[in-house]
Coordinates of C-alpha atoms and ligand atoms in Angstrom, one line a residue:
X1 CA 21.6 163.6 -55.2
X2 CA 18.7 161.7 -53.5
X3 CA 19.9 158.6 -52.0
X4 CA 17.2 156.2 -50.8
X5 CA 17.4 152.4 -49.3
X6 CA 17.2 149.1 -51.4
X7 CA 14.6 148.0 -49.1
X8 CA 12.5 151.1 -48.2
X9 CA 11.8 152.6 -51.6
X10 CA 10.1 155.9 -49.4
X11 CA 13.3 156.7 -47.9
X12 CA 14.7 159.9 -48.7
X13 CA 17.7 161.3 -47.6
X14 CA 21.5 162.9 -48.4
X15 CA 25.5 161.7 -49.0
X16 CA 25.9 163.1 -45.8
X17 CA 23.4 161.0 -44.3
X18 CA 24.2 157.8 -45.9
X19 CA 27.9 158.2 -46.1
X20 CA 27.7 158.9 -42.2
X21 CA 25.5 156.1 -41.0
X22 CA 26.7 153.5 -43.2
X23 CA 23.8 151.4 -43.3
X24 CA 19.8 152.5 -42.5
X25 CA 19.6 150.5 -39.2
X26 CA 16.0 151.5 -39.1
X27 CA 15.4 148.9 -42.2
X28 CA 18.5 147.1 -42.1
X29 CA 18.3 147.9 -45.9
X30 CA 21.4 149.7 -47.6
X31 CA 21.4 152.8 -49.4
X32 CA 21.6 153.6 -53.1
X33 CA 21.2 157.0 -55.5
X34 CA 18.2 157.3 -57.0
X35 CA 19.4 157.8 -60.2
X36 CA 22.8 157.2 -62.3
X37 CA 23.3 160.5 -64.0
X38 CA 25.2 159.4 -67.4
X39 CA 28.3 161.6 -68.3
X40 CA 28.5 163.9 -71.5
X41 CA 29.2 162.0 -74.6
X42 CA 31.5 164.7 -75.3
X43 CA 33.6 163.9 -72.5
X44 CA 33.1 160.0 -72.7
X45 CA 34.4 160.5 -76.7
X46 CA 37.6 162.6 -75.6
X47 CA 40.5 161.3 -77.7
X48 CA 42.8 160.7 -75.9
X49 CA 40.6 159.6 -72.7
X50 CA 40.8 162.2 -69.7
X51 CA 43.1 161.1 -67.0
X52 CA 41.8 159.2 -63.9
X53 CA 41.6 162.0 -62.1
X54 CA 39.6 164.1 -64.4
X55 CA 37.2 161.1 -64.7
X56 CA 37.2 160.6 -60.7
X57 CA 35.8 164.2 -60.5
X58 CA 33.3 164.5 -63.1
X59 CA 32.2 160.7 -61.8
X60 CA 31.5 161.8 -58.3
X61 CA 30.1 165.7 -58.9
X62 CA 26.8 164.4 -59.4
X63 CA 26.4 161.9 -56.4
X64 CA 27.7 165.2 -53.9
X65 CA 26.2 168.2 -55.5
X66 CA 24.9 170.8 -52.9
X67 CA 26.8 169.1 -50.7
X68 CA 30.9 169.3 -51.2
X69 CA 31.7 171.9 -53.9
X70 CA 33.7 171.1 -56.2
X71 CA 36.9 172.7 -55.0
X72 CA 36.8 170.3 -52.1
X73 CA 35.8 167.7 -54.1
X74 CA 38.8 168.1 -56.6
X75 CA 41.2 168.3 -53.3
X76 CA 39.3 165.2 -51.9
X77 CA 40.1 163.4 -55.2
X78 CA 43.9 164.4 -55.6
X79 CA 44.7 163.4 -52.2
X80 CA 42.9 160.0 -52.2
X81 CA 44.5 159.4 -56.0
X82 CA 48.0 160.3 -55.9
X83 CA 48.6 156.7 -57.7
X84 CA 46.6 155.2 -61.2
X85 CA 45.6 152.1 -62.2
X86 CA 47.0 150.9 -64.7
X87 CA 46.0 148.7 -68.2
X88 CA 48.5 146.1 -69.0
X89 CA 47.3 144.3 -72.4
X90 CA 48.4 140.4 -71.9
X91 CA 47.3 140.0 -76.0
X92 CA 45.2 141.2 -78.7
X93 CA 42.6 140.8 -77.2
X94 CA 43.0 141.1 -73.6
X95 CA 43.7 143.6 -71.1
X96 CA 44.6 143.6 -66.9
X97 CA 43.5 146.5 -64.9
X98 CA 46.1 146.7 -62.5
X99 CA 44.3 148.0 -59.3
X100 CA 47.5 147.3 -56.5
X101 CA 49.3 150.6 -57.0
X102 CA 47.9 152.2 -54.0
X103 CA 49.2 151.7 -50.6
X104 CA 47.8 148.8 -49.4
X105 CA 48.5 146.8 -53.0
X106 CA 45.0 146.1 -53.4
X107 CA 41.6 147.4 -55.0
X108 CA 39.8 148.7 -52.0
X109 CA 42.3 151.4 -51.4
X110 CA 40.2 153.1 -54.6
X111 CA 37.2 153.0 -52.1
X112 CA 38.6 153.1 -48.8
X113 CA 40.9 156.1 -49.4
X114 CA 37.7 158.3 -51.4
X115 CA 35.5 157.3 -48.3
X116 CA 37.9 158.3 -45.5
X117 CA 38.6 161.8 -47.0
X118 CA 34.8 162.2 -47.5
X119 CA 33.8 161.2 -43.6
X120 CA 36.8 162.8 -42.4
X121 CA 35.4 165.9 -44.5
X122 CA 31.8 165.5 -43.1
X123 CA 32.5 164.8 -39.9
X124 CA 34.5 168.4 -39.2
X125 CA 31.1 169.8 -38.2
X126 CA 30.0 167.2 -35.6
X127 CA 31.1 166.7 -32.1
X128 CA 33.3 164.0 -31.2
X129 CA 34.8 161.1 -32.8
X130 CA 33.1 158.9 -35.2
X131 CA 34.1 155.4 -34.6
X132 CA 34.4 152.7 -37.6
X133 CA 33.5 149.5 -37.1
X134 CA 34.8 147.0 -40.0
X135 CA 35.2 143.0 -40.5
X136 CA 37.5 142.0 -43.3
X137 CA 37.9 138.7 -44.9
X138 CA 41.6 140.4 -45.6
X139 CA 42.0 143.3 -47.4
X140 CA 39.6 145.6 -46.7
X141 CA 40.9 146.2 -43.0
X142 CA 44.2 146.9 -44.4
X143 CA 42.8 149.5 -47.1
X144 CA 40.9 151.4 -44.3
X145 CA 43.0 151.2 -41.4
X146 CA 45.9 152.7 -43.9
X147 CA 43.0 155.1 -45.4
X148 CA 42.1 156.3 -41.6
X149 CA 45.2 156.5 -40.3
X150 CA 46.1 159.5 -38.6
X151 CA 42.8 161.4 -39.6
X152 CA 41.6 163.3 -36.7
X153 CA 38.2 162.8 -35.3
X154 CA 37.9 159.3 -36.9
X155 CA 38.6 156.4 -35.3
X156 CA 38.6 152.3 -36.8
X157 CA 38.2 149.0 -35.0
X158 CA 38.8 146.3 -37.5
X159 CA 37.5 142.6 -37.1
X160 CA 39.2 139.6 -39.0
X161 CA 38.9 136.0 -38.8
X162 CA 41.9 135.0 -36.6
X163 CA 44.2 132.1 -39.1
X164 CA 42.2 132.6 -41.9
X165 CA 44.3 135.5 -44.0
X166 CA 47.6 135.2 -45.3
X167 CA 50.7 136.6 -43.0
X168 CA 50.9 139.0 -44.9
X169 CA 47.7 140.6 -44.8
X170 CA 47.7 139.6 -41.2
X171 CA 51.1 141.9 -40.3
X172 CA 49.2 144.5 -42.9
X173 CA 45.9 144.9 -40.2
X174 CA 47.9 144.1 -36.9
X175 CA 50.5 146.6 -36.9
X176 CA 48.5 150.0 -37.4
X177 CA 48.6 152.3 -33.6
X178 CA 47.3 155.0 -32.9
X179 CA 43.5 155.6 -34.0
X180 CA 43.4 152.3 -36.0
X181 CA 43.5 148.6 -34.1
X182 CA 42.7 145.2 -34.9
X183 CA 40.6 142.1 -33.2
X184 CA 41.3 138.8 -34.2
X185 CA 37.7 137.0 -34.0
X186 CA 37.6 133.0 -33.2
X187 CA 35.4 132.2 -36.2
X188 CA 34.8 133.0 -39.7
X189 CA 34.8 136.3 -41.4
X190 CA 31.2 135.4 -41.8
X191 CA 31.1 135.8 -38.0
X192 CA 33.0 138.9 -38.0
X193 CA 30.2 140.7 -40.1
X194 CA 27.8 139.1 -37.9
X195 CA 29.5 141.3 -34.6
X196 CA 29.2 144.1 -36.5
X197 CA 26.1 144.4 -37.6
X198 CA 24.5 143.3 -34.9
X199 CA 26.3 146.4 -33.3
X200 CA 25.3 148.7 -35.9
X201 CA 21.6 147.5 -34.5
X202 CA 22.6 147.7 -30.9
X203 CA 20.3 151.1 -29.7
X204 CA 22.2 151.1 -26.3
X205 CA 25.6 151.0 -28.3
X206 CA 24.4 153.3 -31.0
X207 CA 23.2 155.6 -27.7
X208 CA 26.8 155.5 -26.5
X209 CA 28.9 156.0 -29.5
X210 CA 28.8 157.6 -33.1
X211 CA 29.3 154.2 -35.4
X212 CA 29.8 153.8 -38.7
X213 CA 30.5 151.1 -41.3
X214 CA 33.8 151.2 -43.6
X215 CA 32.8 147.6 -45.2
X216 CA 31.5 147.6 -49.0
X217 CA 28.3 148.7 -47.9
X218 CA 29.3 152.0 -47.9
X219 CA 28.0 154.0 -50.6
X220 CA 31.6 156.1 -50.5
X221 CA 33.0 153.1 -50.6
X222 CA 31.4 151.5 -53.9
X223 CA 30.6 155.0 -56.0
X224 CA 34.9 155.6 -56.4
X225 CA 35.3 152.2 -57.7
X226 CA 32.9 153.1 -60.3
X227 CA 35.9 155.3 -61.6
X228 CA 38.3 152.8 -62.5
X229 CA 35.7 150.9 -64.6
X230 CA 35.2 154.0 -66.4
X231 CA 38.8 154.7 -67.1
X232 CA 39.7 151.0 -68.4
X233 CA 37.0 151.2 -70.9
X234 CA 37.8 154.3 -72.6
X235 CA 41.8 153.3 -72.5
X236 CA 40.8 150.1 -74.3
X237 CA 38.1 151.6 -76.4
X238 CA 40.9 154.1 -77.5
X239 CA 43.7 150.8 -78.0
X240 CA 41.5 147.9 -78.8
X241 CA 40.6 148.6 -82.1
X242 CA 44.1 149.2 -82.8
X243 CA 45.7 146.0 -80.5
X244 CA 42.7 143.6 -81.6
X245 CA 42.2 145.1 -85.7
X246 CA 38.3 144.6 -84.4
X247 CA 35.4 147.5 -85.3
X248 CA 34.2 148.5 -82.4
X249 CA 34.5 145.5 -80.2
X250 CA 32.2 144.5 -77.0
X251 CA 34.1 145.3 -73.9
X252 CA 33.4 142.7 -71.1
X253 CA 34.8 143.6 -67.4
X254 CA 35.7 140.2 -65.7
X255 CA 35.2 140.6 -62.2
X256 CA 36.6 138.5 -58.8
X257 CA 33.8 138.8 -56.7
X258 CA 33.3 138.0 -53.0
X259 CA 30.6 141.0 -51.7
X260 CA 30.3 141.9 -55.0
X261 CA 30.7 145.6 -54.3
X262 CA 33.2 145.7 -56.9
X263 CA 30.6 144.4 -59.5
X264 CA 28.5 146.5 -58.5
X265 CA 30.7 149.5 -58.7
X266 CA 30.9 148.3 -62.5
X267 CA 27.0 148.3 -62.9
X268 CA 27.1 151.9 -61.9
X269 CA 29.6 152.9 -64.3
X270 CA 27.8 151.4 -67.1
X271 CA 24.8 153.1 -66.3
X272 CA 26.6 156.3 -66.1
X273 CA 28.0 155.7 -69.9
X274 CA 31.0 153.1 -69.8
X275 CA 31.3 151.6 -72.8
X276 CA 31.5 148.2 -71.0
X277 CA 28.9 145.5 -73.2
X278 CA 28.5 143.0 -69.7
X279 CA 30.2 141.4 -66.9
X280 CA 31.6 137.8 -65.8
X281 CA 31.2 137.2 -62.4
X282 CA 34.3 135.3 -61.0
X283 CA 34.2 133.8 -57.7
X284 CA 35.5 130.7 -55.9
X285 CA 33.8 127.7 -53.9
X286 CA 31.7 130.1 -52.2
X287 CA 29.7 129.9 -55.3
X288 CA 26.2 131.5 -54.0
X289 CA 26.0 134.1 -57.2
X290 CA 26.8 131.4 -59.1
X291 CA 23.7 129.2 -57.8
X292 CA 21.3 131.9 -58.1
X293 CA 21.8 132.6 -61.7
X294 CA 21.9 129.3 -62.0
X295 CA 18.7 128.5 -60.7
X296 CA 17.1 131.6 -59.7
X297 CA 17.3 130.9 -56.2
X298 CA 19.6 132.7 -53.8
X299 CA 20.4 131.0 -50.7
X300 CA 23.4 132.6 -48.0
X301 CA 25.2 130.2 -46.7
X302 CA 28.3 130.1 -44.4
X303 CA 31.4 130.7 -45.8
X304 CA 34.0 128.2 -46.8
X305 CA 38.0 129.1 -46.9
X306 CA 39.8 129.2 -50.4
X307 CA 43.1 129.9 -52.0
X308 CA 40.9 133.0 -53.0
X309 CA 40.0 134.3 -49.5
X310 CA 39.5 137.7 -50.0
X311 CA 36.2 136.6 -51.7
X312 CA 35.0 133.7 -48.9
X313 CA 31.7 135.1 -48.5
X314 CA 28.4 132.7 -48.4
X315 CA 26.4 135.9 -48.2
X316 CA 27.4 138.5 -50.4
X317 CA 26.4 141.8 -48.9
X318 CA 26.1 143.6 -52.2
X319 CA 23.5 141.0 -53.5
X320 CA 21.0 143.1 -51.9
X321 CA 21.6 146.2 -54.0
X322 CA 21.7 144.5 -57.3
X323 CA 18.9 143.3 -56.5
X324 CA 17.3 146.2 -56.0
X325 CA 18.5 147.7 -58.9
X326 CA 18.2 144.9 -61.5
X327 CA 15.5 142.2 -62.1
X328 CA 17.1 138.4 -61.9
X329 CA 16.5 138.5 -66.1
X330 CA 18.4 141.4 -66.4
X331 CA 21.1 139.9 -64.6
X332 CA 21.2 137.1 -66.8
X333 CA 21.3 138.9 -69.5
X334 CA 24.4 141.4 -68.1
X335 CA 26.5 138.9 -66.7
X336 CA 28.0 135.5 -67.2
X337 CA 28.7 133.6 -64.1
X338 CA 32.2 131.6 -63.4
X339 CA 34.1 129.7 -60.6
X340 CA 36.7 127.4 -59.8
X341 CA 37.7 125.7 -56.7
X342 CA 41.2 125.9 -55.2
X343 CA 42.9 122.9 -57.4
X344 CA 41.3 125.4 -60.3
X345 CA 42.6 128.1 -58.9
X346 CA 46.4 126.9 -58.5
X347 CA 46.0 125.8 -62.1
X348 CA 44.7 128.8 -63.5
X349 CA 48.0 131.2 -61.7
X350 CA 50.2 128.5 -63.2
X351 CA 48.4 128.4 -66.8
X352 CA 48.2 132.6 -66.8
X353 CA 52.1 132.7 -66.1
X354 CA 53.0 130.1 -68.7
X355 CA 50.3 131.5 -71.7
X356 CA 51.3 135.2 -71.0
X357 CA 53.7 135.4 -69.0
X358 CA 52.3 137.4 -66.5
X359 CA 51.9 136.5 -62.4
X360 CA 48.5 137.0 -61.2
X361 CA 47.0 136.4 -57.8
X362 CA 45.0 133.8 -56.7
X363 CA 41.6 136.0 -57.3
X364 CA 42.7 137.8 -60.6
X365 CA 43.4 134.1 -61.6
X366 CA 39.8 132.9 -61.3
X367 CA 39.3 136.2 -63.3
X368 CA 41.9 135.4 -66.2
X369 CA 41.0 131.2 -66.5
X370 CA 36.7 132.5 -66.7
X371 CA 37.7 134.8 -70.0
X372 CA 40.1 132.3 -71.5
X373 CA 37.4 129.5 -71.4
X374 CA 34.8 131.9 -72.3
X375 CA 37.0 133.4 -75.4
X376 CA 38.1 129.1 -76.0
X377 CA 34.9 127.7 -76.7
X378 CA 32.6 127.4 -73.8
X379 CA 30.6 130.4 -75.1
X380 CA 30.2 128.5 -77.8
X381 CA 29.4 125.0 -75.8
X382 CA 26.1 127.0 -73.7
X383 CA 25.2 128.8 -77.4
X384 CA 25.2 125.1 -78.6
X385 CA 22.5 124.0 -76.2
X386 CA 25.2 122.3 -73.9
X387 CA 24.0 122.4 -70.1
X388 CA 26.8 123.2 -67.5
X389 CA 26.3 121.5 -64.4
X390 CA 27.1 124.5 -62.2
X391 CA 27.6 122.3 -59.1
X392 CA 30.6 122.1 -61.3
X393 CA 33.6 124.5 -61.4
X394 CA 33.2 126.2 -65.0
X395 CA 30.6 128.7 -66.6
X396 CA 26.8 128.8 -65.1
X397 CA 24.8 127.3 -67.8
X398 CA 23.2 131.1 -68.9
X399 CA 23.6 133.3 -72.3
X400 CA 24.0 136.8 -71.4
X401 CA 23.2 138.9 -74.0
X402 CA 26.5 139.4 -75.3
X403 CA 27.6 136.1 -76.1
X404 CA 27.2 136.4 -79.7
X405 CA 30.2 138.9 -79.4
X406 CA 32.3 136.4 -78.1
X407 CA 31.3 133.6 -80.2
X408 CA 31.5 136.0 -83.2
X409 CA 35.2 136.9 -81.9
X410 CA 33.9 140.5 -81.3
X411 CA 35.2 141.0 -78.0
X412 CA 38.0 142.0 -76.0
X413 CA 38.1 141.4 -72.1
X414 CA 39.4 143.8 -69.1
X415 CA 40.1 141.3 -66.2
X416 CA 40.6 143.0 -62.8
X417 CA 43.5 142.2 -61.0
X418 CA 42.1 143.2 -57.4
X419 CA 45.5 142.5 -55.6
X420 CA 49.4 142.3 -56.1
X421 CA 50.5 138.3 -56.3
X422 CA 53.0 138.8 -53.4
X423 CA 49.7 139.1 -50.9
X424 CA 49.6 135.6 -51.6
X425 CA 53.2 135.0 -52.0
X426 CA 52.8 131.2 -51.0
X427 CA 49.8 130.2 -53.2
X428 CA 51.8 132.0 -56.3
X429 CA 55.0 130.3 -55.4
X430 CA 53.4 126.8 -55.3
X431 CA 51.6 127.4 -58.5
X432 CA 54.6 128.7 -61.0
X433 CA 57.6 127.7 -58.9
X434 CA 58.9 131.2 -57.4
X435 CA 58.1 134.0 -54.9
X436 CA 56.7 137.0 -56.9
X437 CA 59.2 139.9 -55.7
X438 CA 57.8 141.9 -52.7
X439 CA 56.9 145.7 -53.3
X440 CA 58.4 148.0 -50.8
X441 CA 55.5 148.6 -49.3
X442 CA 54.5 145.5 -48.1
X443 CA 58.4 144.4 -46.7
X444 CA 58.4 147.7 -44.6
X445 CA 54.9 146.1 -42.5
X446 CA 56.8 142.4 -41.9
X447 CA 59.0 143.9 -39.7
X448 CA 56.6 145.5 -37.5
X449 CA 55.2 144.2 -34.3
X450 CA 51.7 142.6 -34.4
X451 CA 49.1 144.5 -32.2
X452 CA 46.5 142.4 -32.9
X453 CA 44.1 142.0 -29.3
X454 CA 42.0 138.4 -29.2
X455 CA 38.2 138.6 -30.0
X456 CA 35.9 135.6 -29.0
X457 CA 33.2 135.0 -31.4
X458 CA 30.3 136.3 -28.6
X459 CA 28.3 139.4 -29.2
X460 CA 27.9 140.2 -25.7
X461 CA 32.0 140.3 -24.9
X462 CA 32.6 142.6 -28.2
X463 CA 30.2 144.9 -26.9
X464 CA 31.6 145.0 -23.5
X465 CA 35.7 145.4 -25.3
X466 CA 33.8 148.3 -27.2
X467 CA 32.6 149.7 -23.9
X468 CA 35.4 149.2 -22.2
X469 CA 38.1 150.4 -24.9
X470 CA 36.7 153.2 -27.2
X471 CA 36.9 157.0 -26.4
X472 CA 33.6 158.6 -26.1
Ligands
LIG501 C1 37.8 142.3 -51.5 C2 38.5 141.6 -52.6 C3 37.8 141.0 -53.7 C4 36.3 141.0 -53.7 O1 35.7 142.2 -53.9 P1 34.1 142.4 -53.6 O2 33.9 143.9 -53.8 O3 33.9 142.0 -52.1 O4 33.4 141.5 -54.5 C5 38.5 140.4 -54.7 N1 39.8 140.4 -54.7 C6 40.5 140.9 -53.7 C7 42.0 140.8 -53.7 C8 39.9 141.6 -52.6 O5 40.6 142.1 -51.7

């Protein structure tokens, strides 16, 4: 596969390459395939649907051809994916994608995990070790740090805005030793992305040590998640006809979004043949997706905390490659556009748990409260010429294309529920009135000691820390 950059169409270059350098610093621009090679219909029409792993494979082969053969790549796969998502169907006509069962109990282990076998796989033939620099708004950091740990040669620094992640998370990033620490940055996760990408720029750092990026702007980070997308779609292609006594319903894919890597994960696997009709982008107050379908103008703006906060991100990252890959009427026409502030968001945990019965998080919950309004009638409001203010928590005043499925009752959702609800044990427990139990996982970190060293928000005393503390 060719692999070229979203803002340097003449760039031509390998996985290897853009895998290893995270982002083109000679553009600033990120990288993307050229193409999205669609699977077999043979395979995508497989009664019952192949098995995660068997879709993880055939998923990936394309983007790594020539490059890891396919006996690596199966080994590369099995030991990223010892755990599945799972589909849980709340009712007839909708389904959660459970993505907490890895390690970490949240989505980016499907990305982190892939991405650190892949560089740890690459990086046997080079000299030295390869050092990864990553801010997290919360969950990310957790994902790689667990997804590095221990891997020879590779070596993580991880950057998170110091009181603005739940203790949980915060125990999850500051406890790792060994070849994976964390700094806990005065200032905004925002901020934190600032410091690393203005190292990823810095020649004289670059001159010094081998850097690479582990955010969502990693390509190995945002092909994998393309797999689960695929595998939801043909489980409830398979089920919904029977659970929903539909034809052939629209699948939509309702998506928390904060850098949007994750929705752009899902544009992937629809190009590649997922039977998946659009998207609802779900986000919180950090509503700058929102605004631009809205209006067509997209303005970055600094990040603003919410009960949501692995999505508090003014400047979604990812923005750049959809645009790059999709004109803004195409992306009207693909996705519908949702958010809710944090009094929405405490609502819609407590509303999810008393319709279905189930506990969702805090960013699921936008998620679940965007495709019960949508399936409720406010499809129906936009279809009936009724303009949303979107300075307003609710739908973005657009039709996507599909929105005569809904309004026809043609459709069936898959919401993604991007962490487990005991990450954000507090915000659950205010909302429906108990703790959601803990998995093992996550009790075995609170007892550890936090590690975490203190970061001021100043480019110039990172660089010197970086200097100063990493291994040549
Ligand atoms: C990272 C994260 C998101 C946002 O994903 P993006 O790919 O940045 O859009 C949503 N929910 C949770 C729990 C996350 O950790």
């Amino acid at each position: 596969m060719i692999y070229t950059d979203t803002r340097d169409s003449s760039v031509k270059t390998d996985f290897r390459t853009a895998v290893m350098n995270g982002m083109n610093s000679a553009t600033g621009g990120l990288y993307i395939p050229v193409s999205f090679p669609k699977l077999d219909s043979s395979f995508i029409n497989k009664t019952p649907e192949p098995s995660f792993r068997e879709i993880a494979f055939n998923m990936a082969k394309p983007y790594v051809e020539g490059e890891i053969p396919d006996e690596d790549l199966m080994t590369i796969i099995a030991d990223a994916y010892p755990f599945t998502p799972k589909v849980v169907p709340l009712d007839s006509i909708s389904y959660v994608l459970e993505l907490f069962h890895g390690p970490t109990c949240a989505f980016k282990d499907f990305g982190a995990r892939f991405m650190a076998r892949v560089m740890s796989y690459f990086n046997k033939t080079e000299n030295g070790t390869l050092h990864i620099l990553v801010a997290t708004s919360g969950d990310t950091g957790s994902a790689v740090g667990s997804a590095f740990h221990n891997v020879p040669g590779l070596d993580v620094t991880i950057l998170y805005p110091e009181g603005k992640i739940s203790k949980i998370q915060e125990k999850q990033l500051s406890t790792f030793t060994g070849n994976v620490r964390a700094l806990k940055v005065k200032g905004t996760f925002d901020d934190c992305q600032k410091l690393v990408k203005t190292a990823f720029t810095d020649e004289d750092l670059r001159n010094e040590f081998r850097l690479s990026s582990a955010n969502s702007i990693n390509i190995s980070r945002l092909l994998p998640q393309s797999f689960y997308y695929m595998y939801s779609s043909l489980v409830v292609k398979n089920r919904a006809p029977l659970d929903s006594k539909l034809e052939n319903p629209a699948i939509l894919a309702v998506v928390p979004s904060g850098n949007f890597g994750n929705l752009t994960s899902g544009l992937i696997a629809r190009e590649m043949g997922a039977p998946i009709e659009g998207f609802v982008a779900a986000t919180n107050t950090n509503r700058t997706i929102p605004d631009w379908i809205a209006t067509g103008e997209y303005n970055a703006r600094p990040s603003v905390e919410t009960y949501a906060n692995a999505m508090d991100v003014g400047a979604p990252s990812n923005y750049e490659r959809i645009k790059a890959l999709y004109s803004y009427e195409d992306v009207k026409s693909l996705f519908a556009s949702y958010w809710l502030d944090n009094d929405g968001i405490k609502s819609a945990i407590a509303d999810c748990n008393t319709k279905t019965g189930y506990t969702i998080d805090p960013h699921g919950a936008i998620a679940w409260k965007a495709w019960d309004d949508i399936r409720s009638g406010e499809m129906q409001k936009l279809k009936d010429g009724c303009k949303n203010d979107w300075t307003k928590p609710g739908l973005t005043p657009n039709l996507p294309a599909w929105a005569d499925k809904v309004t026809g009752k043609n459709a069936v959702s898959i919401i993604l529920e991007t962490a487990h609800p005991a990450k954000f044990g507090n915000i659950v427990s205010d909302a429906i009135g108990r703790e959601p139990a803990i998995p093992e996982t996550l009790q075995a970190v609170m007892n550890l000691p936090d590690q975490a060293i203190p970061m001021e928000n100043d480019y110039a005393k990172f660089k010197e820390w970086l200097k100063a503390n990493l291994q040549k």
